[in-house]
Tab-separated table of C-alpha atoms (C1' of nucleotides) in Angstrom:
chain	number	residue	atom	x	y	z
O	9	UNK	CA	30.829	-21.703	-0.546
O	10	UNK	CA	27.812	-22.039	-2.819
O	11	UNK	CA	24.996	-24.639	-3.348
O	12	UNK	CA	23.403	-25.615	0.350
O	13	UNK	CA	22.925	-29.027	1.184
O	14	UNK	CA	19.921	-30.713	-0.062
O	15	UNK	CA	18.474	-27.801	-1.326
O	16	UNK	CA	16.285	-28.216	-4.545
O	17	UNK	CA	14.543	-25.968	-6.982
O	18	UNK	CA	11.255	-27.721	-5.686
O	19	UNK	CA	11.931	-26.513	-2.660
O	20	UNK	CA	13.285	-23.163	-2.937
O	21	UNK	CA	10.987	-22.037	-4.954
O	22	UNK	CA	7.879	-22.478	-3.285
O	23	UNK	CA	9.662	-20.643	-0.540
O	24	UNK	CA	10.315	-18.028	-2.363
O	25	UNK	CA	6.846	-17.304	-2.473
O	26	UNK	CA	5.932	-18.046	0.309
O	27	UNK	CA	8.191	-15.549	2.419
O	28	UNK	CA	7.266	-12.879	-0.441
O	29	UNK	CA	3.630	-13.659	0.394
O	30	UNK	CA	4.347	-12.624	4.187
O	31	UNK	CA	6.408	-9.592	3.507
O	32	UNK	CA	4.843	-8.185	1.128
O	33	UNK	CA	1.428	-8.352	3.043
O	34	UNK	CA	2.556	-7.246	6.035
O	35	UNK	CA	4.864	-4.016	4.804
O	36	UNK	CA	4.078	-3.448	1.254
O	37	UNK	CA	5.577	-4.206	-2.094
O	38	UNK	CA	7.381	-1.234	-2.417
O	39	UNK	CA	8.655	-1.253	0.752
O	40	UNK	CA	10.275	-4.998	0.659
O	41	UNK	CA	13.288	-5.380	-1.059
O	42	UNK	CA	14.505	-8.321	-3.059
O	43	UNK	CA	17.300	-8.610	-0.581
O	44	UNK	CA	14.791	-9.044	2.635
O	45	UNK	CA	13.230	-11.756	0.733
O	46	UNK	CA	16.214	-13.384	0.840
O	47	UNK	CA	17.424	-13.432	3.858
O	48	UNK	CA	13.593	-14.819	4.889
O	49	UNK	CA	14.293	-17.865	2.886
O	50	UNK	CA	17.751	-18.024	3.767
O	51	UNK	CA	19.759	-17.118	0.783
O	52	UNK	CA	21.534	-14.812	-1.171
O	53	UNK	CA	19.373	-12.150	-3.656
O	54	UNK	CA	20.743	-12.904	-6.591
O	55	UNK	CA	19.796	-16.779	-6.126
O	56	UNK	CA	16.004	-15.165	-6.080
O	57	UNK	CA	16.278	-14.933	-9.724
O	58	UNK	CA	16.408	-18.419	-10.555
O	59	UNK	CA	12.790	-18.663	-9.464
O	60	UNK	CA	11.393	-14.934	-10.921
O	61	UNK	CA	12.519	-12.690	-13.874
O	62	UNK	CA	12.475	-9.846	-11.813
O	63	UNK	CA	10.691	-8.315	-8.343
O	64	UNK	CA	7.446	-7.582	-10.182
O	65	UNK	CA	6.689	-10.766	-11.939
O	66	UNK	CA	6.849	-12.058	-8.473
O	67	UNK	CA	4.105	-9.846	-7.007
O	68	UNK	CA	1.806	-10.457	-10.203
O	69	UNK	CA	2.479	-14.657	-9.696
O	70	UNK	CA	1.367	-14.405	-6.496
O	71	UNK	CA	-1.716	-12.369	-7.037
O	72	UNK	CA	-2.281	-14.442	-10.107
O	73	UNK	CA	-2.142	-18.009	-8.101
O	74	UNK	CA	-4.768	-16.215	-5.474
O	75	UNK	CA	-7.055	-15.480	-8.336
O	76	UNK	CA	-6.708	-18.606	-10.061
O	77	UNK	CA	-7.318	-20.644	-6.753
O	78	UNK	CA	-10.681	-18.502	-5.560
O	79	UNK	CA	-11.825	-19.038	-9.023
O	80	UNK	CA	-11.018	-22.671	-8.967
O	81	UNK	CA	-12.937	-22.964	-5.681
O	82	UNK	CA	-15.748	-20.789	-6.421
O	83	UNK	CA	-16.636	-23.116	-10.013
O	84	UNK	CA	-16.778	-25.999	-6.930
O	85	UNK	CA	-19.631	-24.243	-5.434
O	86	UNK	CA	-22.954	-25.780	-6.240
O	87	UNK	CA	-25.480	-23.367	-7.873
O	88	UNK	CA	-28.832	-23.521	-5.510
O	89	UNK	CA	-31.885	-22.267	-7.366
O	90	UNK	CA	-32.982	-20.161	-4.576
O	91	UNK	CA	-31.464	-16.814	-4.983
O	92	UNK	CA	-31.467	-16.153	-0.758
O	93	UNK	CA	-30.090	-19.591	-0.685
O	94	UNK	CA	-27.142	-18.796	-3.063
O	95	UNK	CA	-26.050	-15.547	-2.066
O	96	UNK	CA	-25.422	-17.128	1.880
O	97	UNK	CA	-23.298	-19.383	0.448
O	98	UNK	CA	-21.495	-17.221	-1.518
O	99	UNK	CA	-20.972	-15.298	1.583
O	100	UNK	CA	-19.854	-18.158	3.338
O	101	UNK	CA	-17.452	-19.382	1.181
O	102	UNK	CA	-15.732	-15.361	0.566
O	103	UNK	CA	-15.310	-15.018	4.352
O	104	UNK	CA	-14.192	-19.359	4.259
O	105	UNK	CA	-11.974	-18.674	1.766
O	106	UNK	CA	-10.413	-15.303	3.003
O	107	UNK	CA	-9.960	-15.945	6.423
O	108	UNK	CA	-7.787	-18.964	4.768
O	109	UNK	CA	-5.561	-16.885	3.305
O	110	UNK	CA	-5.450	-13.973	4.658
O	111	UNK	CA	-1.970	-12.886	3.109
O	112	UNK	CA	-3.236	-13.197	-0.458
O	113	UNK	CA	-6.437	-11.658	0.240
O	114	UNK	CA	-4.367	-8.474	1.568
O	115	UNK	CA	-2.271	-8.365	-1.206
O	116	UNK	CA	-4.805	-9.136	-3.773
O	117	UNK	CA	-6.400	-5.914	-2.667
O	118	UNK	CA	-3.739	-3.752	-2.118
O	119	UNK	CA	-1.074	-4.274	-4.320
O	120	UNK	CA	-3.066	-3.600	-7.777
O	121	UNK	CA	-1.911	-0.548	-7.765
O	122	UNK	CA	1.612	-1.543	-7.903
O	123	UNK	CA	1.133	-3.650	-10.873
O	124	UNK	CA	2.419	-2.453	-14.330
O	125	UNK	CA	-0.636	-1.915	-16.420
O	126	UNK	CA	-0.637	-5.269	-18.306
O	127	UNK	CA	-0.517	-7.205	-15.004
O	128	UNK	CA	-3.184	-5.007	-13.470
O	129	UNK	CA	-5.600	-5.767	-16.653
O	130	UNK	CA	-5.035	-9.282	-16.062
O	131	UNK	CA	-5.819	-9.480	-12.964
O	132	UNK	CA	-8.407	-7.097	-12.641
O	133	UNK	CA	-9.991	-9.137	-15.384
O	134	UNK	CA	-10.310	-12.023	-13.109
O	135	UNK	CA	-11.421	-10.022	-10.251
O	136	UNK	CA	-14.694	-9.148	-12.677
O	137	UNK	CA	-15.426	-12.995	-13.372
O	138	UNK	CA	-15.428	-13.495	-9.638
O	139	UNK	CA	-17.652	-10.422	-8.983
O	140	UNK	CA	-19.314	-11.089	-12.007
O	141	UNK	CA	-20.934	-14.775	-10.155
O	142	UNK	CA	-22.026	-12.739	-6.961
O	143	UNK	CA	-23.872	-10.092	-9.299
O	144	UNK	CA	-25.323	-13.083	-11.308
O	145	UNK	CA	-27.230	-14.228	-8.083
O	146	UNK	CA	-28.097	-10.938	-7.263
O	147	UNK	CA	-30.046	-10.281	-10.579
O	148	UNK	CA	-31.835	-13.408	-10.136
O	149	UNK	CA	-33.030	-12.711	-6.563
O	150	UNK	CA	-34.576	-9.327	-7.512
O	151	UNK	CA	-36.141	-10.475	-11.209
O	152	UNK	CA	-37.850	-13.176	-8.575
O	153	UNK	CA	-38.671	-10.765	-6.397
O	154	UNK	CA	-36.518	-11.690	-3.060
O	155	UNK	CA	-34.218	-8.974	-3.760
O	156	UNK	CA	-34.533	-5.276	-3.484
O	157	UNK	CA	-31.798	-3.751	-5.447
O	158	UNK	CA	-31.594	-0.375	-6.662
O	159	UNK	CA	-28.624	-1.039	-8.274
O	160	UNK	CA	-27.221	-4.518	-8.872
O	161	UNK	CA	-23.421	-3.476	-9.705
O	162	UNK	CA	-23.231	-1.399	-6.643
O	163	UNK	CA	-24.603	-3.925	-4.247
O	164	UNK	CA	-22.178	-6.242	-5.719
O	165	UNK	CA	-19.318	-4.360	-4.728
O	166	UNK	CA	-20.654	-3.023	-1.997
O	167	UNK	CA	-21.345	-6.839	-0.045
O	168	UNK	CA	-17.918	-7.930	-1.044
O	169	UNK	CA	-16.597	-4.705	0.411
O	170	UNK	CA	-18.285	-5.612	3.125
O	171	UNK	CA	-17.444	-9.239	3.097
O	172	UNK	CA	-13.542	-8.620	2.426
O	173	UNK	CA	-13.404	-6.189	5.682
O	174	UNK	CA	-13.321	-9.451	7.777
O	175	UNK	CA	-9.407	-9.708	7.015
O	176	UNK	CA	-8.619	-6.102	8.420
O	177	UNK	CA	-9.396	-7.174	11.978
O	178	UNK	CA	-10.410	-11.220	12.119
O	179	UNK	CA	-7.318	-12.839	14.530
O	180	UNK	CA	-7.912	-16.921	14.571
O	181	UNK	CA	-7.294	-16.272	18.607
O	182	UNK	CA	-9.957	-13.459	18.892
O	183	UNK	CA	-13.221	-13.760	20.985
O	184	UNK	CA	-15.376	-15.108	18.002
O	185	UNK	CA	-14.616	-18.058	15.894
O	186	UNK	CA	-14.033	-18.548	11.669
O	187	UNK	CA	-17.356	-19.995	11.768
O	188	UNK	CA	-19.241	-17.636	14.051
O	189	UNK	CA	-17.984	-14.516	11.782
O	190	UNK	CA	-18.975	-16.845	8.759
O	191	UNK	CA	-22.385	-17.168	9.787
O	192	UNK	CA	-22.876	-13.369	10.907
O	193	UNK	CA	-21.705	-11.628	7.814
O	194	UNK	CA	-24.028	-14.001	5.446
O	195	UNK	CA	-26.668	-13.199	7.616
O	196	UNK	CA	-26.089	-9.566	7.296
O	197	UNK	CA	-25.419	-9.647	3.677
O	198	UNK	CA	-28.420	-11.284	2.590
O	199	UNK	CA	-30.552	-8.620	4.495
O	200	UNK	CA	-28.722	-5.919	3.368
O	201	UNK	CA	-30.433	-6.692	0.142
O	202	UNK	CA	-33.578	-8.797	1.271
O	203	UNK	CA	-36.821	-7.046	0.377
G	15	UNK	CA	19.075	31.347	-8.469
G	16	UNK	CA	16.955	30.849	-5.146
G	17	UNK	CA	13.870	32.296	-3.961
G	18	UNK	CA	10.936	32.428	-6.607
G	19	UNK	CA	9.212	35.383	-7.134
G	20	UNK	CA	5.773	35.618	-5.098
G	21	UNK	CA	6.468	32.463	-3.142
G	22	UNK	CA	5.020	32.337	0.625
G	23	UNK	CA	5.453	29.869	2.915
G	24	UNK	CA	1.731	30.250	3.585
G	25	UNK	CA	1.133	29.008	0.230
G	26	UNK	CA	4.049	26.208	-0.754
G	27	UNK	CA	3.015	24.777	2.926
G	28	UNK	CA	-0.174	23.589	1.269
G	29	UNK	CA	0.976	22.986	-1.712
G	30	UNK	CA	3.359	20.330	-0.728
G	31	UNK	CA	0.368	18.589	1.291
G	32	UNK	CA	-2.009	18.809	-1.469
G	33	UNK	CA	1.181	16.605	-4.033
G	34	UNK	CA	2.263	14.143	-1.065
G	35	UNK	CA	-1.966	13.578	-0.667
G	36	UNK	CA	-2.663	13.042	-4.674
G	37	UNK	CA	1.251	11.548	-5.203
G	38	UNK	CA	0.988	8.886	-2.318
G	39	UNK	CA	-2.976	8.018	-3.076
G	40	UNK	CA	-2.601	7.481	-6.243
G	41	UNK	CA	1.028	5.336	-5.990
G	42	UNK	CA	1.466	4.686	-2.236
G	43	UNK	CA	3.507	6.206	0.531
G	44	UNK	CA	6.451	4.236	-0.091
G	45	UNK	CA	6.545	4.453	-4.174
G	46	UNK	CA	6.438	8.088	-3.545
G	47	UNK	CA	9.674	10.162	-3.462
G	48	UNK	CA	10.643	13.267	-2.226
G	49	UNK	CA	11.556	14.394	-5.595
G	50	UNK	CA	8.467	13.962	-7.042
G	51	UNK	CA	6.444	15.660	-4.643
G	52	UNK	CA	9.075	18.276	-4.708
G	53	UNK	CA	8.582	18.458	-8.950
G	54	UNK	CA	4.825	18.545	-8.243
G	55	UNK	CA	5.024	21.788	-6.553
G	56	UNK	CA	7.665	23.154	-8.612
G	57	UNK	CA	10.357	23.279	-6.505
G	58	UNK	CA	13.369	21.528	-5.224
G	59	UNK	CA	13.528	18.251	-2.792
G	60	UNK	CA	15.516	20.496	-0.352
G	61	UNK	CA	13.231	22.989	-0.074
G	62	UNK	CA	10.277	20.202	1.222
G	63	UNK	CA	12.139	20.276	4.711
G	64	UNK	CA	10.908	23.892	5.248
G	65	UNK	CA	7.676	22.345	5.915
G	66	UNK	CA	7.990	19.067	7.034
G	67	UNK	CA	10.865	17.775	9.431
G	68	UNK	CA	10.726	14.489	7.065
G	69	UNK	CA	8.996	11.955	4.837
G	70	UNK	CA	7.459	9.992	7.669
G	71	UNK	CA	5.852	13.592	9.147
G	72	UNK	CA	4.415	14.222	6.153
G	73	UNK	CA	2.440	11.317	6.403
G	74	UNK	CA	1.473	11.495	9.394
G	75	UNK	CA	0.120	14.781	9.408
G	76	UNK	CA	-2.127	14.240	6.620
G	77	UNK	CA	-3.074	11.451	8.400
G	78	UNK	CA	-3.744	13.078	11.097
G	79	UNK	CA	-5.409	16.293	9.244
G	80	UNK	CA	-7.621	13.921	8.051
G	81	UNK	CA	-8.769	12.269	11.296
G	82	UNK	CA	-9.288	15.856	12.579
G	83	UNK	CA	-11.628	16.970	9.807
G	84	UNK	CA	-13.623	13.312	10.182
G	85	UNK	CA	-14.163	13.607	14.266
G	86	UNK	CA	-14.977	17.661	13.465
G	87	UNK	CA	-17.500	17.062	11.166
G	88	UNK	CA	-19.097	14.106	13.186
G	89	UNK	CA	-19.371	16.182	16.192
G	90	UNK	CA	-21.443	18.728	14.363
G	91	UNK	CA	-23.584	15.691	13.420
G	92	UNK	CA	-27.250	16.115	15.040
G	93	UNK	CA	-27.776	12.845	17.449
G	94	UNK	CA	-31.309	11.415	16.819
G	95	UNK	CA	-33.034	9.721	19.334
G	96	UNK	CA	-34.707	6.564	16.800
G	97	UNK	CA	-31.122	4.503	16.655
G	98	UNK	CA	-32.854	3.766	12.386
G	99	UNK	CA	-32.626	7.503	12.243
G	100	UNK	CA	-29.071	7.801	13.565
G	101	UNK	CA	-27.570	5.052	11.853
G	102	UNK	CA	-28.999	6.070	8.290
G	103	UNK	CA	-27.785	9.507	9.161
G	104	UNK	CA	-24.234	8.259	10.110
G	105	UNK	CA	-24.148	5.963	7.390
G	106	UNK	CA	-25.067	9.264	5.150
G	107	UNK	CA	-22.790	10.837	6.612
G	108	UNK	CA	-20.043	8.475	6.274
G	109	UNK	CA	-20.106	8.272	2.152
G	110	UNK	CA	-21.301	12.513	1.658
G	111	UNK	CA	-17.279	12.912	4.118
G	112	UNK	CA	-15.405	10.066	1.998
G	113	UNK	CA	-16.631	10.453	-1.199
G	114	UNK	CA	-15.776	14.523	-0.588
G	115	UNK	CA	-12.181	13.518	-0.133
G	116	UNK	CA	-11.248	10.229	-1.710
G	117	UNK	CA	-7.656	10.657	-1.694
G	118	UNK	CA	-7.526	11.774	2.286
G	119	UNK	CA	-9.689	8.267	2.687
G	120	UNK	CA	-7.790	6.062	0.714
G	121	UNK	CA	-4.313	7.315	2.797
G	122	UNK	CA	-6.130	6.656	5.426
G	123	UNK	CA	-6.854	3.341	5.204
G	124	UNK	CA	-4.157	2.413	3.140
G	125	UNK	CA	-1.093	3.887	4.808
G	126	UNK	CA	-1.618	2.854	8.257
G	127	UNK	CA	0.979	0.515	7.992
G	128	UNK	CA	3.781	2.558	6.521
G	129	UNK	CA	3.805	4.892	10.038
G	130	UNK	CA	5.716	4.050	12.400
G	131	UNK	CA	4.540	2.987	15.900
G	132	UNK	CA	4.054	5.942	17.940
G	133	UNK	CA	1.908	7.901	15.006
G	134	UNK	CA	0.416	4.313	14.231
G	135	UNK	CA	-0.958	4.548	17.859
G	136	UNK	CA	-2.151	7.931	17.530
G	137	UNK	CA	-4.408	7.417	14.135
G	138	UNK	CA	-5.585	4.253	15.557
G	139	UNK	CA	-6.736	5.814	18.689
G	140	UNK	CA	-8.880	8.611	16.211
G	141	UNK	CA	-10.120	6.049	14.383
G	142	UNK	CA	-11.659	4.006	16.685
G	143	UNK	CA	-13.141	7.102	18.531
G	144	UNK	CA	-14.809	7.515	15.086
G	145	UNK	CA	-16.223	3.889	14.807
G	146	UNK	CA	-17.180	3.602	18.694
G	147	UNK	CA	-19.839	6.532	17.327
G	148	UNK	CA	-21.172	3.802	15.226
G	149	UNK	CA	-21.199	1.155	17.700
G	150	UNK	CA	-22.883	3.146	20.281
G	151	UNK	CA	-25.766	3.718	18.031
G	152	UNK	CA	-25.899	-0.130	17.160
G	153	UNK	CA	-25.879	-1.214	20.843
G	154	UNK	CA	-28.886	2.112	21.438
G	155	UNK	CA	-30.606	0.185	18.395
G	156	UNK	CA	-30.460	-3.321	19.821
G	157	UNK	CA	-31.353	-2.324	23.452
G	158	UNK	CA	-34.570	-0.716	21.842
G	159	UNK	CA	-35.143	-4.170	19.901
G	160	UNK	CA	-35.145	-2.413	16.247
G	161	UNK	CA	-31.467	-3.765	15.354
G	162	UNK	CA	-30.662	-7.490	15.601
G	163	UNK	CA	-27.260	-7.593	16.130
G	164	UNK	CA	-25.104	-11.281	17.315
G	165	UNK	CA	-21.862	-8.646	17.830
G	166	UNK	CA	-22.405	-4.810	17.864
G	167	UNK	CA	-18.156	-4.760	17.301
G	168	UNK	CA	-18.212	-6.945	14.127
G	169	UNK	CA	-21.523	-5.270	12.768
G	170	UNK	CA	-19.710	-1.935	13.393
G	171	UNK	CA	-16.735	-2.965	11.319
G	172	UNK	CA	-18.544	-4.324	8.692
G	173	UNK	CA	-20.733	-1.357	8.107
G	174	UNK	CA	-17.759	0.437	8.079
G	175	UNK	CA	-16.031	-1.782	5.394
G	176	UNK	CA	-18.948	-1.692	3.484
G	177	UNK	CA	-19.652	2.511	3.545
G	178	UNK	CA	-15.367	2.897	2.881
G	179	UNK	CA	-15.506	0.342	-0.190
G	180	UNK	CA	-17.439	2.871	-2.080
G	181	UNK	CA	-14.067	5.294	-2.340
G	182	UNK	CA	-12.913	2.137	-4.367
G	183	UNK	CA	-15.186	2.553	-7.801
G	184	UNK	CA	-16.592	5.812	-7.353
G	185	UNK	CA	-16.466	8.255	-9.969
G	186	UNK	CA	-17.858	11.784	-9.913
G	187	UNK	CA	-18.713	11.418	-13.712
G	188	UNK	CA	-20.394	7.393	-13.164
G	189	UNK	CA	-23.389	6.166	-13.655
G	190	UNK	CA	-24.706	7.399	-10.362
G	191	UNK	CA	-24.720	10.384	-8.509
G	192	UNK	CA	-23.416	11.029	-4.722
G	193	UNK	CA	-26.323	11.904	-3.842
G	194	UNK	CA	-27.856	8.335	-5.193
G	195	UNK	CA	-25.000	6.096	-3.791
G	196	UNK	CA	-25.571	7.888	-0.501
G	197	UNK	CA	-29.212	6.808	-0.090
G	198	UNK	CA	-28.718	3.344	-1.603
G	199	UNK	CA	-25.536	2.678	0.826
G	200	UNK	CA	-27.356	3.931	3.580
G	201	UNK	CA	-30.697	1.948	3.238
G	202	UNK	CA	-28.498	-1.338	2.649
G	203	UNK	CA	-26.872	-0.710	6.053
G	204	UNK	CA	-29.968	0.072	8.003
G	205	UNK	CA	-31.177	-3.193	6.989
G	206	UNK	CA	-28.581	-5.061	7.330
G	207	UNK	CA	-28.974	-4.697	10.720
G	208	UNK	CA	-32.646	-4.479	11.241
G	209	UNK	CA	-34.934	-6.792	12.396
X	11	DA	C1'	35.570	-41.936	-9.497
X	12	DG	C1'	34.984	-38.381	-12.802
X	13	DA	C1'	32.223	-35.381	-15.408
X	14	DT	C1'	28.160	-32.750	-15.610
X	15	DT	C1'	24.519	-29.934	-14.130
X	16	DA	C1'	21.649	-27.475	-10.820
X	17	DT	C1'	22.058	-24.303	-7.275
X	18	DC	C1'	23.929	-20.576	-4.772
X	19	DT	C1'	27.528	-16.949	-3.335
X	20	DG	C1'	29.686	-12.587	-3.221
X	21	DA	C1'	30.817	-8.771	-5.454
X	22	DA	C1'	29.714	-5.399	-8.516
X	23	DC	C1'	26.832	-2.198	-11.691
X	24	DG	C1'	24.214	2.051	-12.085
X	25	DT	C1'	20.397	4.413	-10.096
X	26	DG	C1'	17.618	6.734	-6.951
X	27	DC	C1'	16.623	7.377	-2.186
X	28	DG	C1'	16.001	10.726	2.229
X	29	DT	C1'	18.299	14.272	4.079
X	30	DT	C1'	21.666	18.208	4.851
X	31	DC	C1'	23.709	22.572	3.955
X	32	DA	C1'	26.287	26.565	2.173
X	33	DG	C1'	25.131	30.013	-0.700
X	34	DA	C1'	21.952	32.645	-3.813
X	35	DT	C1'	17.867	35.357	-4.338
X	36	DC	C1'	13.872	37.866	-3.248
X	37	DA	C1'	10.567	40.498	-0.026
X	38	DA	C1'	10.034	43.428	3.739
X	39	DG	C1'	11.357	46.852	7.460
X	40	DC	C1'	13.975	50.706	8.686
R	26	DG	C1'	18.824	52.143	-0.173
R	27	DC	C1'	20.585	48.930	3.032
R	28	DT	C1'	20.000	45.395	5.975
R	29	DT	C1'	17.741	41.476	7.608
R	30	DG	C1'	15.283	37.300	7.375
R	31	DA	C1'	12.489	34.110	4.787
R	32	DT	C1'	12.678	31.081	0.890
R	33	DC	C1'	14.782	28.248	-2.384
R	34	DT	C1'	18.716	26.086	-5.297
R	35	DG	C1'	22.128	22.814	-6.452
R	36	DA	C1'	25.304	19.834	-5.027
R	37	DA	C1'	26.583	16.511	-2.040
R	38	DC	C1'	26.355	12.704	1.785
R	39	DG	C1'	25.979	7.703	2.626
R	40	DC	C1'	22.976	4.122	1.827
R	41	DA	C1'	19.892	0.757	-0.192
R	42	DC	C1'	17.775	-0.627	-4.249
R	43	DG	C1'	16.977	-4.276	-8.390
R	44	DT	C1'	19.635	-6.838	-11.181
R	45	DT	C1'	23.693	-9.315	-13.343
R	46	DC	C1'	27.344	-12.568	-13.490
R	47	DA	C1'	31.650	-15.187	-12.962
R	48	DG	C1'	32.961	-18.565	-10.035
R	49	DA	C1'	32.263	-22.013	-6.249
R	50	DT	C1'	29.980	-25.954	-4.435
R	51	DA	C1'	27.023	-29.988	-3.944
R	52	DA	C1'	24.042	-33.370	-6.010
R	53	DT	C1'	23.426	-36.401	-9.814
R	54	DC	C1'	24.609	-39.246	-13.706
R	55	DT	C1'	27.628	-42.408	-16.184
DNA sequence: AGATTATCTGAACGTGCGTTCAGATCAAGC
DNA sequence: GCTTGATCTGAACGCACGTTCAGATAATCT
């Protein structure tokens, strides 16, 4: 017995992914093997590597895709002049966009370390351009004067720190809603650095 | 050849915490073998279970050391009656402990999913005795009308979030001192929850 | 219908894992 | 100085790992 019926590259593929995605952010990459991957999509290990060179390539395509998407969405965002403005929508669309994807957040954040170092540059690289935007608006704000910030690069990191917390406990069943959380952390982000 | 010369358990006991804590922050609890913590101290794989039942224990009680130390030092923490006062302090507090002991931290946070269930519930249950210190002096702070807070819970974790992110980027030879990110951390959370 | 190609199986490879244990070595007590 | 007990080695255990590959099967093309 080999090839399943109807079963296509298109499809397998994708799935692939996909059931790394959800194993990987719920035990680790270290701790999933090739062969529970597998048996999630339904198959044997070795037909895994028709769809990835090898176990690593497959954690740094899926981080890779996460970046690529957030970055995609984030050039979508409309620029607003105001700095207080901007920075609540930036906040809105992080906690949007995680709480979307709350797999590839997880794994975005926790698996650098288990990327070999030419992945990790990569992708760390794309993690600045993203941080990069929210330290943009927070220059602005306090060169106009709406912002108090000792320190622009730590208040960058320390808001999306704060911002990227909603994935460790956020359940879609919980007592508060996407939107409710959505609208609490902006507010609390843009007084954290409010004058 | 067996027994080194000068060799106590008093002393290889903490040795072989002190590798598994740098070994499994730096490369996580499951990338980390036996062997190599064993090479770290010098010594044989074998020779680990003289201190540790197994690998899993050795996490845990780390883990657990950790926790300890945390709800120690918070106890010895003075409890001002101004909720501003107590939640800059705590938020002091809170960076001065985990920028003291970023590896311990980073485990911490990190690892929780690698133990299994019963030590799992144990941390969890430290932990949240640690954060319900925060909350309490949120919901003091909005009962006095000085904080402005939708959901004490969700302001607790992402205060929380927000203080832990620093272990992330910190370095002892940066830009900034402790002593600097302390103050700056700790006036961004007192108003991110003021009025 | 027959040939071709994409897809998958099942077994195998070398390696390293956590853990155990008999035996070797050293330090301490008598 | 001999014995005893604590400490460690070195080899071994069964198992699971990532990866490879020849062969089997099903879909597609002619």
């Amino acid at each position: 017995m080999a090839r399943k019926t109807g079963s296509h590259s298109d499809i397998t593929g994708p799935r692939v992914r996909a059931a790394a995605q959800r194993l990987i952010a719920r035990h680790g990459y270290a701790a999933v093997s090739m062969r529970q991957i597998a048996a999630e999509v339904g198959v044997q290990a070795g037909a895994l590597y028709l769809y990835t060179p090898d176990k690593q390539t497959l954690l740094y395509d899926l981080m890779r895709l996460h970046m690529d998407e957030l970055l995609s969405a984030l050039a979508l965002l409309p620029e607003p002049a105001d700095p207080r403005e901007a920075l609540q929508q930036f906040a809105r669309f992080h906690i949007r966009f995680h709480l979307d994807r709350p797999e590839a957040v997880f794994i975005a954040y926790m698996e650098l370390r288990n990327l070999e170092p030419e992945n990790f540059a990569a992708i760390e690289a794309l993690r600045r351009r993203y941080e990069d935007r929210l330290e943009t608006i927070l220059r602005l704000g306090a060169a106009e004067g709406c912002f108090v910030l000792p320190d622009a690069k730590l208040a960058t990191l320390a808001l999306i720190a704060m911002l990227t917390g909603v994935t460790g406990w956020f359940r879609p069943d919980g007592r508060l809603s996407g939107a409710e959380v959505e609208a609490i952390y902006a507010d609390m982000a843009l007084k954290a650095v409010s004058a």
